[in-house]
Amino acid sequence: MSEISNAAVTALYRYPVKGLSAEPLQHAMLTPGETVSGDRSYAIENGPTGFDPAVPRYFPKSRFLMLMRDERLATLHSRYDDTSRVLTIRTDGEEAVRADLGTAEGRAAVERFFAANFSQELRGPPQVLVGNGHSFSDVARKVVSIINLESVAAIEKMVEQPVHPLRFRANLYVRGWPAWSELDLLERTLAIGDIQLKVVKRIVRCTATDVDPETAARDLDIPRTLMRTLGHCDCGVYAEVVTGGTIRIDDKVETLPE
């Protein structure tokens, strides 16, 4: 039986390229021990990291172009097509680059775009990194990120203005949980139909949440507001996929008994 019977998935997203646009999904395939398919499959290296796609390993987000430091990324509108492997980036309403990330030539075209347009943010030559199954997540383990929309509503009251949920760049957005109740779910198992996810970590928010995903303005101070009000900077949780399957918008989310 569920402890909260009316919780449901209201939105699903993936982020094919770390730091670039969210892509809404109507459904997503979850595989045990993996992320949402195609999530953070690519990253833009900000100066050499030594990343080896043959032996991929975790690097902190500071080694890549990312919103915490590089808010101008939010002015870009990107779209990635799995079948063609083509990434399209638009800026100011115009297509700036369209390239096949499966080819060296395509990756070079994207690198030239960032070298020309993000020189102030770059610490070295930009390079498109390909995960080949590795996810360029903010954490080392492969997880699904979950945001409780009632917690976002609570933050809106703290800052006294609207807070776009995409500031939190999550995979799953859930409605029906009381505000902040997700933080008490550590080591608990969530059931979404036949899918089961184990909550493994609270998400400590960084200053990427200060950036409006539509305007690219750094106009809020969410981590400091959370710390001042609640004594911590946490909002949302990471969960590992235990039992896989397909997840869809409006699927019910149950918290299994301990």
PDB file of N, CA, C and O in Angstrom, residues 57 79 130 150 153 160-161 165 186 196 241:
ATOM      1  N   ARG A  57      34.997   8.098 -16.390  1.00  0.00           N
ATOM      2  CA  ARG A  57      34.873   8.285 -14.945  1.00  0.00           C
ATOM      3  C   ARG A  57      34.288   9.655 -14.658  1.00  0.00           C
ATOM      4  O   ARG A  57      34.245  10.532 -15.527  1.00  0.00           O
ATOM      5  N   ARG A  79      18.258  21.088 -29.270  1.00  0.00           N
ATOM      6  CA  ARG A  79      17.437  19.895 -29.459  1.00  0.00           C
ATOM      7  C   ARG A  79      18.320  18.796 -30.021  1.00  0.00           C
ATOM      8  O   ARG A  79      19.110  19.034 -30.943  1.00  0.00           O
ATOM      9  N   VAL A 130      31.771  12.587 -25.468  1.00  0.00           N
ATOM     10  CA  VAL A 130      30.736  11.585 -25.732  1.00  0.00           C
ATOM     11  C   VAL A 130      30.810  10.527 -24.648  1.00  0.00           C
ATOM     12  O   VAL A 130      31.867   9.924 -24.423  1.00  0.00           O
ATOM     13  N   GLU A 150       5.473  20.590  -4.706  1.00  0.00           N
ATOM     14  CA  GLU A 150       5.013  21.321  -3.523  1.00  0.00           C
ATOM     15  C   GLU A 150       6.184  21.998  -2.810  1.00  0.00           C
ATOM     16  O   GLU A 150       6.013  23.054  -2.190  1.00  0.00           O
ATOM     17  N   ALA A 153       6.688  25.115  -4.695  1.00  0.00           N
ATOM     18  CA  ALA A 153       5.682  26.090  -4.275  1.00  0.00           C
ATOM     19  C   ALA A 153       6.060  26.736  -2.937  1.00  0.00           C
ATOM     20  O   ALA A 153       5.829  27.934  -2.723  1.00  0.00           O
ATOM     21  N   GLU A 160       8.813  35.068  -2.548  1.00  0.00           N
ATOM     22  CA  GLU A 160       7.697  35.945  -2.878  1.00  0.00           C
ATOM     23  C   GLU A 160       7.624  36.280  -4.364  1.00  0.00           C
ATOM     24  O   GLU A 160       7.324  37.416  -4.761  1.00  0.00           O
ATOM     25  N   GLN A 161       7.905  35.277  -5.188  1.00  0.00           N
ATOM     26  CA  GLN A 161       7.727  35.407  -6.629  1.00  0.00           C
ATOM     27  C   GLN A 161       7.708  34.024  -7.260  1.00  0.00           C
ATOM     28  O   GLN A 161       8.121  33.039  -6.628  1.00  0.00           O
ATOM     29  N   PRO A 165       9.891  25.582 -12.291  1.00  0.00           N
ATOM     30  CA  PRO A 165      10.412  24.277 -11.862  1.00  0.00           C
ATOM     31  C   PRO A 165      11.653  23.824 -12.607  1.00  0.00           C
ATOM     32  O   PRO A 165      12.469  23.068 -12.062  1.00  0.00           O
ATOM     33  N   LEU A 186      14.890   9.006   2.161  1.00  0.00           N
ATOM     34  CA  LEU A 186      16.166   8.307   1.991  1.00  0.00           C
ATOM     35  C   LEU A 186      16.024   6.832   2.348  1.00  0.00           C
ATOM     36  O   LEU A 186      15.455   6.481   3.395  1.00  0.00           O
ATOM     37  N   GLN A 196      10.461   0.308  -9.840  1.00  0.00           N
ATOM     38  CA  GLN A 196      10.833   0.628  -8.470  1.00  0.00           C
ATOM     39  C   GLN A 196      12.146   1.410  -8.475  1.00  0.00           C
ATOM     40  O   GLN A 196      13.080   1.066  -9.199  1.00  0.00           O
ATOM     41  N   VAL A 241      17.433   3.295 -10.121  1.00  0.00           N
ATOM     42  CA  VAL A 241      16.427   2.406 -10.691  1.00  0.00           C
ATOM     43  C   VAL A 241      16.738   0.970 -10.264  1.00  0.00           C
ATOM     44  O   VAL A 241      17.814   0.450 -10.554  1.00  0.00           O
TER      45      VAL A 241
END
